[in-house]
mmCIF file of C-alpha atoms and ligand atoms in Angstrom:
data_model
loop_
_atom_site.group_PDB
_atom_site.id
_atom_site.type_symbol
_atom_site.label_atom_id
_atom_site.label_comp_id
_atom_site.label_asym_id
_atom_site.label_seq_id
_atom_site.Cartn_x
_atom_site.Cartn_y
_atom_site.Cartn_z
ATOM 1 C CA MET A 1 126.695 96.003 65.663
ATOM 2 C CA THR A 2 127.289 95.892 69.431
ATOM 3 C CA HIS A 3 126.692 92.504 71.031
ATOM 4 C CA LYS A 4 123.715 92.448 73.379
ATOM 5 C CA ILE A 5 123.970 90.155 76.398
ATOM 6 C CA THR A 6 120.724 88.278 76.903
ATOM 7 C CA LEU A 7 119.563 87.124 80.319
ATOM 8 C CA THR A 8 120.213 83.495 79.326
ATOM 9 C CA GLN A 9 123.812 84.230 78.316
ATOM 10 C CA PHE A 10 124.341 86.270 81.471
ATOM 11 C CA ILE A 11 123.025 83.545 83.790
ATOM 12 C CA ILE A 12 124.896 80.707 82.077
ATOM 13 C CA GLU A 13 128.159 82.667 82.222
ATOM 14 C CA GLN A 14 127.613 83.677 85.841
ATOM 15 C CA GLN A 15 126.762 80.099 86.865
ATOM 16 C CA ARG A 16 129.858 78.734 85.067
ATOM 17 C CA ASP A 17 132.045 80.641 87.515
ATOM 18 C CA LEU A 18 130.351 79.088 90.545
ATOM 19 C CA ALA A 19 131.343 75.730 91.930
ATOM 20 C CA ASP A 20 128.183 74.015 93.164
ATOM 21 C CA VAL A 21 125.591 74.793 90.512
ATOM 22 C CA SER A 22 124.003 72.790 87.755
ATOM 23 C CA GLY A 23 121.879 73.803 84.780
ATOM 24 C CA THR A 24 118.735 73.232 86.871
ATOM 25 C CA PHE A 25 118.858 76.696 88.355
ATOM 26 C CA THR A 26 119.260 78.351 84.949
ATOM 27 C CA LEU A 27 116.245 76.434 83.665
ATOM 28 C CA LEU A 28 114.189 77.390 86.700
ATOM 29 C CA LEU A 29 115.003 81.041 86.245
ATOM 30 C CA THR A 30 114.180 80.813 82.553
ATOM 31 C CA ASN A 31 110.746 79.436 83.440
ATOM 32 C CA ILE A 32 110.064 82.144 86.031
ATOM 33 C CA VAL A 33 111.034 84.787 83.500
ATOM 34 C CA MET A 34 108.820 83.167 80.871
ATOM 35 C CA ALA A 35 105.885 83.421 83.307
ATOM 36 C CA CYS A 36 106.679 87.109 83.901
ATOM 37 C CA LYS A 37 106.682 87.757 80.144
ATOM 38 C CA GLN A 38 103.196 86.230 79.982
ATOM 39 C CA ILE A 39 102.050 88.407 82.891
ATOM 40 C CA ALA A 40 103.587 91.456 81.178
ATOM 41 C CA HIS A 41 101.538 90.638 78.099
ATOM 42 C CA GLN A 42 98.295 90.467 80.118
ATOM 43 C CA VAL A 43 99.082 93.690 82.015
ATOM 44 C CA ASN A 44 99.962 95.403 78.767
ATOM 45 C CA ARG A 45 96.725 94.435 77.005
ATOM 46 C CA GLY A 46 94.573 95.338 80.027
ATOM 47 C CA ASN A 47 91.032 96.200 79.152
ATOM 48 C CA LEU A 48 91.423 95.030 75.552
ATOM 49 C CA ILE A 49 91.152 91.501 76.918
ATOM 50 C CA GLY A 50 88.932 92.333 79.899
ATOM 51 C CA VAL A 51 91.471 91.576 82.650
ATOM 52 C CA LEU A 52 91.140 94.799 84.686
ATOM 53 C CA GLY A 53 88.915 95.264 87.729
ATOM 54 C CA SER A 54 88.072 93.296 90.824
ATOM 55 C CA ALA A 55 87.641 89.528 90.937
ATOM 56 C CA ASP A 56 85.270 90.002 93.904
ATOM 57 C CA THR A 57 87.201 87.430 95.950
ATOM 58 C CA GLU A 58 89.477 87.884 98.984
ATOM 59 C CA ASN A 59 92.934 86.443 99.617
ATOM 60 C CA ILE A 60 94.080 85.102 102.990
ATOM 61 C CA GLN A 61 95.058 88.645 104.004
ATOM 62 C CA GLY A 62 91.421 89.725 103.626
ATOM 63 C CA GLU A 63 92.336 91.881 100.624
ATOM 64 C CA VAL A 64 89.991 92.031 97.649
ATOM 65 C CA GLN A 65 91.738 90.358 94.730
ATOM 66 C CA LYS A 66 91.992 91.903 91.293
ATOM 67 C CA LYS A 67 91.332 89.721 88.270
ATOM 68 C CA LEU A 68 94.974 90.152 87.346
ATOM 69 C CA ASP A 69 96.134 88.947 90.813
ATOM 70 C CA ILE A 70 94.477 85.622 90.101
ATOM 71 C CA ILE A 71 95.527 85.450 86.444
ATOM 72 C CA SER A 72 99.162 86.203 87.381
ATOM 73 C CA HIS A 73 99.126 83.598 90.156
ATOM 74 C CA ASP A 74 97.766 80.971 87.749
ATOM 75 C CA ILE A 75 100.353 81.855 85.099
ATOM 76 C CA MET A 76 103.178 81.410 87.632
ATOM 77 C CA VAL A 77 101.879 78.081 88.912
ATOM 78 C CA ARG A 78 101.264 76.673 85.439
ATOM 79 C CA ALA A 79 104.665 77.827 84.191
ATOM 80 C CA LEU A 80 106.510 76.153 87.068
ATOM 81 C CA ASN A 81 104.690 73.106 88.418
ATOM 82 C CA TRP A 82 105.617 70.691 85.599
ATOM 83 C CA THR A 83 109.293 71.578 85.188
ATOM 84 C CA GLY A 84 110.901 69.111 87.601
ATOM 85 C CA GLN A 85 113.027 71.841 89.182
ATOM 86 C CA LEU A 86 110.800 72.558 92.170
ATOM 87 C CA ALA A 87 109.933 70.793 95.395
ATOM 88 C CA GLY A 88 107.088 73.255 96.048
ATOM 89 C CA MET A 89 105.827 76.813 95.747
ATOM 90 C CA ALA A 90 104.196 79.487 97.884
ATOM 91 C CA SER A 91 102.269 82.484 96.600
ATOM 92 C CA GLU A 92 100.973 85.590 98.299
ATOM 93 C CA GLU A 93 97.632 84.776 96.668
ATOM 94 C CA ALA A 94 97.360 81.191 98.002
ATOM 95 C CA ASP A 95 96.441 80.299 101.589
ATOM 96 C CA GLU A 96 98.593 77.156 101.716
ATOM 97 C CA ILE A 97 101.809 76.001 100.075
ATOM 98 C CA ILE A 98 101.372 74.731 96.525
ATOM 99 C CA ASP A 99 102.358 71.112 95.979
ATOM 100 C CA ILE A 100 103.839 69.827 92.751
ATOM 101 C CA PRO A 101 101.224 67.600 91.060
ATOM 102 C CA LEU A 102 101.967 63.896 91.510
ATOM 103 C CA GLN A 103 102.480 63.235 87.792
ATOM 104 C CA TYR A 104 105.519 65.531 87.648
ATOM 105 C CA PRO A 105 109.040 64.993 88.987
ATOM 106 C CA LYS A 106 110.248 67.085 91.920
ATOM 107 C CA GLY A 107 113.405 69.166 92.144
ATOM 108 C CA LYS A 108 115.553 70.787 94.795
ATOM 109 C CA TYR A 109 114.247 74.354 94.857
ATOM 110 C CA LEU A 110 111.350 76.219 96.443
ATOM 111 C CA VAL A 111 109.923 79.346 94.828
ATOM 112 C CA LEU A 112 107.955 81.977 96.734
ATOM 113 C CA PHE A 113 106.286 84.774 94.818
ATOM 114 C CA ASP A 114 104.015 87.773 94.872
ATOM 115 C CA PRO A 115 102.522 87.354 91.388
ATOM 116 C CA LEU A 116 101.305 90.960 91.040
ATOM 117 C CA ASP A 117 102.595 93.458 93.557
ATOM 118 C CA GLY A 118 100.987 96.901 93.765
ATOM 119 C CA SER A 119 97.874 95.617 92.049
ATOM 120 C CA SER A 120 95.779 98.506 93.438
ATOM 121 C CA ASN A 121 97.545 100.473 90.684
ATOM 122 C CA ILE A 122 96.497 98.239 87.845
ATOM 123 C CA ASP A 123 93.207 99.960 87.020
ATOM 124 C CA ILE A 124 94.880 103.385 86.880
ATOM 125 C CA ASN A 125 97.646 102.261 84.517
ATOM 126 C CA LEU A 126 100.576 102.695 86.897
ATOM 127 C CA SER A 127 103.545 100.356 87.310
ATOM 128 C CA VAL A 128 103.034 96.977 88.961
ATOM 129 C CA GLY A 129 105.340 93.974 89.177
ATOM 130 C CA SER A 130 106.061 90.373 90.149
ATOM 131 C CA ILE A 131 108.486 89.524 92.964
ATOM 132 C CA PHE A 132 110.145 86.137 93.497
ATOM 133 C CA SER A 133 112.465 84.415 95.932
ATOM 134 C CA ILE A 134 114.245 81.058 95.499
ATOM 135 C CA LEU A 135 115.347 78.747 98.307
ATOM 136 C CA ARG A 136 117.098 75.415 98.189
ATOM 137 C CA CYS A 137 115.005 72.582 99.639
ATOM 138 C CA ASP A 138 116.688 69.729 101.459
ATOM 139 C CA ALA A 139 113.501 67.925 102.471
ATOM 140 C CA ALA A 140 113.688 64.245 101.589
ATOM 141 C CA ALA A 141 109.892 63.943 101.493
ATOM 142 C CA GLU A 142 107.087 66.309 100.439
ATOM 143 C CA PRO A 143 108.048 69.807 101.693
ATOM 144 C CA THR A 144 106.002 71.229 104.562
ATOM 145 C CA VAL A 145 105.401 74.858 105.565
ATOM 146 C CA ALA A 146 108.456 74.611 107.853
ATOM 147 C CA ASP A 147 110.684 74.171 104.781
ATOM 148 C CA PHE A 148 109.538 77.590 103.516
ATOM 149 C CA LEU A 149 110.060 79.395 106.843
ATOM 150 C CA ARG A 150 113.718 80.189 106.291
ATOM 151 C CA LYS A 151 115.579 83.403 106.950
ATOM 152 C CA GLY A 152 116.026 85.743 104.005
ATOM 153 C CA SER A 153 119.788 85.273 104.235
ATOM 154 C CA GLU A 154 119.263 81.733 102.938
ATOM 155 C CA GLN A 155 117.758 82.846 99.620
ATOM 156 C CA VAL A 156 119.835 81.682 96.640
ATOM 157 C CA CYS A 157 118.196 84.163 94.293
ATOM 158 C CA ALA A 158 115.711 87.028 94.410
ATOM 159 C CA GLY A 159 114.287 89.221 91.710
ATOM 160 C CA PHE A 160 111.410 91.249 90.454
ATOM 161 C CA VAL A 161 109.960 92.234 87.123
ATOM 162 C CA ILE A 162 108.440 95.687 86.836
ATOM 163 C CA TYR A 163 105.693 96.214 84.280
ATOM 164 C CA GLY A 164 106.197 99.907 83.639
ATOM 165 C CA PRO A 165 106.859 102.040 80.555
ATOM 166 C CA ALA A 166 109.498 99.362 79.898
ATOM 167 C CA THR A 167 109.323 95.826 81.292
ATOM 168 C CA MET A 168 112.436 95.299 83.377
ATOM 169 C CA LEU A 169 113.911 92.443 85.379
ATOM 170 C CA VAL A 170 116.110 93.087 88.420
ATOM 171 C CA LEU A 171 117.986 90.051 89.642
ATOM 172 C CA THR A 172 120.469 88.900 92.259
ATOM 173 C CA THR A 173 121.980 85.475 92.849
ATOM 174 C CA GLY A 174 124.011 86.854 95.735
ATOM 175 C CA HIS A 175 126.747 88.298 93.496
ATOM 176 C CA GLY A 176 125.581 91.870 92.952
ATOM 177 C CA VAL A 177 122.448 93.146 91.243
ATOM 178 C CA ASN A 178 121.820 93.416 87.520
ATOM 179 C CA GLY A 179 118.986 94.947 85.518
ATOM 180 C CA PHE A 180 117.606 93.698 82.191
ATOM 181 C CA THR A 181 115.156 95.360 79.822
ATOM 182 C CA LEU A 182 112.671 93.325 77.798
ATOM 183 C CA ASP A 183 113.298 93.886 74.110
ATOM 184 C CA GLN A 184 109.764 93.372 72.818
ATOM 185 C CA ALA A 185 111.019 92.924 69.252
ATOM 186 C CA ILE A 186 112.914 89.721 70.073
ATOM 187 C CA GLY A 187 111.135 88.724 73.301
ATOM 188 C CA GLU A 188 114.386 88.624 75.298
ATOM 189 C CA PHE A 189 115.595 90.386 78.425
ATOM 190 C CA ILE A 190 118.823 92.266 77.605
ATOM 191 C CA LEU A 191 121.412 93.334 80.184
ATOM 192 C CA THR A 192 121.041 97.120 80.327
ATOM 193 C CA HIS A 193 121.914 97.951 83.959
ATOM 194 C CA PRO A 194 124.964 95.929 85.070
ATOM 195 C CA SER A 195 126.170 96.032 88.707
ATOM 196 C CA ILE A 196 123.547 98.356 90.150
ATOM 197 C CA THR A 197 124.731 100.297 93.204
ATOM 198 C CA ILE A 198 122.606 102.427 95.531
ATOM 199 C CA PRO A 199 124.158 105.730 96.627
ATOM 200 C CA GLU A 200 124.782 105.687 100.405
ATOM 201 C CA ALA A 201 123.320 109.155 100.952
ATOM 202 C CA THR A 202 120.025 110.506 99.688
ATOM 203 C CA GLN A 203 117.549 113.378 99.956
ATOM 204 C CA GLU A 204 114.443 111.435 98.974
ATOM 205 C CA PHE A 205 112.061 109.413 101.135
ATOM 206 C CA ALA A 206 108.921 107.400 100.359
ATOM 207 C CA ILE A 207 106.183 106.721 102.880
ATOM 208 C CA ASN A 208 102.392 106.790 102.950
ATOM 209 C CA MET A 209 102.057 110.058 104.900
ATOM 210 C CA SER A 210 98.337 109.530 105.503
ATOM 211 C CA ASN A 211 99.295 107.024 108.218
ATOM 212 C CA TYR A 212 101.383 109.576 110.143
ATOM 213 C CA ARG A 213 99.101 109.590 113.190
ATOM 214 C CA HIS A 214 99.456 105.808 113.555
ATOM 215 C CA TRP A 215 103.273 105.601 113.451
ATOM 216 C CA GLU A 216 105.638 104.962 116.335
ATOM 217 C CA ALA A 217 107.818 107.787 117.668
ATOM 218 C CA PRO A 218 111.102 106.888 115.865
ATOM 219 C CA VAL A 219 109.443 106.991 112.439
ATOM 220 C CA ARG A 220 107.635 110.254 113.202
ATOM 221 C CA ARG A 221 110.918 111.747 114.349
ATOM 222 C CA TYR A 222 112.685 110.648 111.172
ATOM 223 C CA VAL A 223 109.997 112.038 108.862
ATOM 224 C CA ASP A 224 109.577 115.251 110.912
ATOM 225 C CA GLU A 225 113.295 115.900 110.528
ATOM 226 C CA CYS A 226 113.174 115.307 106.772
ATOM 227 C CA LEU A 227 110.263 117.749 106.482
ATOM 228 C CA GLN A 228 112.173 120.455 108.370
ATOM 229 C CA GLY A 229 114.547 120.637 105.411
ATOM 230 C CA LYS A 230 117.562 122.963 105.361
ATOM 231 C CA GLU A 231 116.499 124.762 108.536
ATOM 232 C CA GLY A 232 116.213 121.527 110.560
ATOM 233 C CA VAL A 233 118.719 119.095 112.080
ATOM 234 C CA ARG A 234 119.311 117.362 108.746
ATOM 235 C CA GLY A 235 120.457 120.617 107.163
ATOM 236 C CA LYS A 236 119.133 119.711 103.715
ATOM 237 C CA ASP A 237 115.844 119.717 101.845
ATOM 238 C CA PHE A 238 114.180 116.355 101.169
ATOM 239 C CA ASN A 239 111.940 115.292 98.322
ATOM 240 C CA MET A 240 109.072 112.814 98.814
ATOM 241 C CA ARG A 241 107.544 110.152 96.528
ATOM 242 C CA TRP A 242 104.787 107.575 97.101
ATOM 243 C CA ILE A 243 103.703 105.349 94.216
ATOM 244 C CA ALA A 244 102.023 102.678 96.412
ATOM 245 C CA SER A 245 103.764 100.019 94.351
ATOM 246 C CA MET A 246 106.775 98.503 96.100
ATOM 247 C CA VAL A 247 108.441 97.301 92.902
ATOM 248 C CA ALA A 248 108.345 100.843 91.497
ATOM 249 C CA GLU A 249 109.682 102.399 94.719
ATOM 250 C CA VAL A 250 112.497 99.838 94.978
ATOM 251 C CA TYR A 251 113.377 100.297 91.329
ATOM 252 C CA ARG A 252 113.614 104.073 91.813
ATOM 253 C CA ILE A 253 115.843 103.579 94.859
ATOM 254 C CA LEU A 254 118.112 101.214 92.912
ATOM 255 C CA MET A 255 118.457 103.828 90.182
ATOM 256 C CA ARG A 256 118.941 107.031 92.184
ATOM 257 C CA GLY A 257 118.947 106.244 95.902
ATOM 258 C CA GLY A 258 116.313 107.046 98.488
ATOM 259 C CA VAL A 259 114.607 105.358 101.377
ATOM 260 C CA PHE A 260 111.279 103.479 101.437
ATOM 261 C CA LEU A 261 109.326 102.948 104.630
ATOM 262 C CA TYR A 262 106.279 100.880 105.380
ATOM 263 C CA PRO A 263 106.651 100.917 109.158
ATOM 264 C CA TYR A 264 104.736 99.222 111.923
ATOM 265 C CA ASP A 265 101.666 101.264 112.748
ATOM 266 C CA LEU A 266 99.075 101.189 115.493
ATOM 267 C CA ARG A 267 95.964 100.919 113.289
ATOM 268 C CA ASP A 268 95.649 97.195 113.867
ATOM 269 C CA PRO A 269 98.048 95.956 116.572
ATOM 270 C CA SER A 270 97.518 92.367 115.398
ATOM 271 C CA LYS A 271 99.328 93.225 112.135
ATOM 272 C CA PRO A 272 103.021 93.896 112.644
ATOM 273 C CA GLY A 273 103.297 95.855 109.378
ATOM 274 C CA ARG A 274 101.681 95.785 105.945
ATOM 275 C CA LEU A 275 104.190 94.047 103.726
ATOM 276 C CA ARG A 276 104.737 90.311 103.631
ATOM 277 C CA LEU A 277 108.089 88.964 104.866
ATOM 278 C CA LEU A 278 108.400 85.999 102.515
ATOM 279 C CA TYR A 279 107.000 87.450 99.279
ATOM 280 C CA GLU A 280 108.016 91.110 99.479
ATOM 281 C CA ALA A 281 110.419 92.087 102.277
ATOM 282 C CA ASN A 282 112.936 89.236 102.003
ATOM 283 C CA PRO A 283 113.490 89.268 98.232
ATOM 284 C CA MET A 284 113.696 93.069 98.214
ATOM 285 C CA ALA A 285 116.084 92.995 101.208
ATOM 286 C CA LEU A 286 118.480 90.661 99.378
ATOM 287 C CA ILE A 287 118.399 92.849 96.272
ATOM 288 C CA ILE A 288 118.894 96.058 98.259
ATOM 289 C CA GLU A 289 121.786 94.652 100.320
ATOM 290 C CA GLN A 290 123.450 93.235 97.224
ATOM 291 C CA ALA A 291 123.263 96.718 95.682
ATOM 292 C CA GLY A 292 125.010 98.218 98.718
ATOM 293 C CA GLY A 293 121.910 99.426 100.568
ATOM 294 C CA ALA A 294 120.304 98.251 103.800
ATOM 295 C CA CYS A 295 116.958 96.795 104.835
ATOM 296 C CA SER A 296 115.652 96.552 108.374
ATOM 297 C CA THR A 297 112.441 96.226 110.340
ATOM 298 C CA GLY A 298 113.776 99.171 112.356
ATOM 299 C CA ARG A 299 114.805 96.743 115.076
ATOM 300 C CA LYS A 300 116.408 93.900 113.147
ATOM 301 C CA ARG A 301 118.192 93.267 109.846
ATOM 302 C CA MET A 302 115.439 91.952 107.563
ATOM 303 C CA LEU A 303 117.480 88.992 106.301
ATOM 304 C CA ASP A 304 117.951 87.793 109.921
ATOM 305 C CA VAL A 305 114.242 87.676 110.786
ATOM 306 C CA GLN A 306 113.125 84.109 111.512
ATOM 307 C CA PRO A 307 109.785 83.643 109.700
ATOM 308 C CA GLU A 308 107.011 82.162 111.810
ATOM 309 C CA SER A 309 104.219 81.830 109.289
ATOM 310 C CA LEU A 310 103.725 81.813 105.540
ATOM 311 C CA HIS A 311 101.883 85.132 105.324
ATOM 312 C CA GLN A 312 103.689 86.967 108.137
ATOM 313 C CA ARG A 313 103.838 90.754 107.858
ATOM 314 C CA VAL A 314 106.777 92.937 108.861
ATOM 315 C CA PRO A 315 107.679 96.620 109.092
ATOM 316 C CA VAL A 316 110.025 97.533 106.213
ATOM 317 C CA MET A 317 112.686 100.242 105.978
ATOM 318 C CA LEU A 318 115.000 99.950 103.001
ATOM 319 C CA GLY A 319 117.281 101.901 100.724
ATOM 320 C CA SER A 320 120.322 104.128 101.088
ATOM 321 C CA LYS A 321 122.479 102.845 103.928
ATOM 322 C CA GLN A 322 122.929 106.085 105.847
ATOM 323 C CA GLU A 323 119.178 106.688 106.116
ATOM 324 C CA VAL A 324 118.335 103.119 107.160
ATOM 325 C CA GLU A 325 121.107 103.260 109.775
ATOM 326 C CA ARG A 326 119.660 106.512 111.101
ATOM 327 C CA LEU A 327 116.236 104.889 111.401
ATOM 328 C CA ILE A 328 117.718 101.886 113.230
ATOM 329 C CA HIS A 329 119.475 104.298 115.601
ATOM 330 C CA TYR A 330 116.199 106.130 116.327
ATOM 331 C CA HIS A 331 114.514 102.810 117.078
ATOM 332 C CA GLN A 332 117.353 101.777 119.415
ATOM 333 C CA MET A 333 116.981 105.057 121.307
ATOM 334 C CA SER A 334 113.236 104.661 121.860
HETATM 335 O O1 F6P B 401 100.671 95.040 99.119
HETATM 336 C C1 F6P B 401 101.754 95.666 98.714
HETATM 337 C C2 F6P B 401 101.627 97.106 98.297
HETATM 338 O O2 F6P B 401 100.752 97.271 97.202
HETATM 339 C C3 F6P B 401 103.010 97.613 97.987
HETATM 340 O O3 F6P B 401 103.400 97.345 96.664
HETATM 341 C C4 F6P B 401 102.907 99.077 98.308
HETATM 342 O O4 F6P B 401 104.150 99.588 98.719
HETATM 343 C C5 F6P B 401 101.886 99.117 99.418
HETATM 344 O O5 F6P B 401 101.144 97.923 99.357
HETATM 345 C C6 F6P B 401 100.981 100.306 99.307
HETATM 346 O O6 F6P B 401 100.218 100.416 100.446
HETATM 347 P P1 F6P B 401 99.207 101.662 100.714
HETATM 348 O O7 F6P B 401 98.079 101.484 99.762
HETATM 349 O O8 F6P B 401 98.819 101.469 102.149
HETATM 350 O O9 F6P B 401 99.961 102.915 100.494
#
């Protein structure tokens, strides 16, 4: 029988090779993953347990929350607030940072998460996921919002779990990217996709084309050229995908290359993009870069953006390096 490497074995072995780590991080990750398994269970049972549909409430972004957005947020908070590994948390579904209750000890990490990304897909049985980002916290006292507003390059770990036909975890601690599949029979994530690498070139792009009329010139130019196919300046035909679930798009790009764009658009000039810097763009940027790809706002490397607020939005362009570099070039020229 071939030996299967579980996530726990993988993390302990990886951490052993690093100088400045203790078991705390491994425990924290184990607890995050435990929360994701619980969310997977809820997503999987869906209407059997009455968790689909709208909760008829709005989050701070003014988006109508799904029941499962709230359930997933609560699962994350309850799985992590007692552990003693965290100084605080922030969630896409909570207006303010989440303090650790007074009765529990505090630790040296901060976790930021989007408990259920792509939740507009939940009622139509398409893939959704949870995204998380871990920062070290040096605050001597209770952490404040300022402690969370750190550049993506400072993340010590980022990952996401995709609840699709298989439940999969994609993880980086800054030493490459690895993929694990949940073996439902034993309840463990097993290493199935070691050292994931994104091909530098691609012929596949993902964007919500219905926003075309709102985009800036560099993005229109890029997409126009892709659509021209073999006869155009790119000299090759492109394929297009749009799942409207970032975890699913990023997973596809990790597996076979491609580029994903949610650019700035002129619909609402007060919103500099749709996706959230701290809960979506930064963790995905670390994963994509660690897999050999690139992630930019079009004008700046994502991991170098200085966050200004907890729920800040940013334009996102990520995936195969050559395509992201082309997009950056088009932005520089405009
Ligand atoms: O809020 C995040 C998200 O659901 C992403 O997962 C996805 O890429 C995007 O929004 C879809 O947006 P739209 O519905 O505008 O295509």
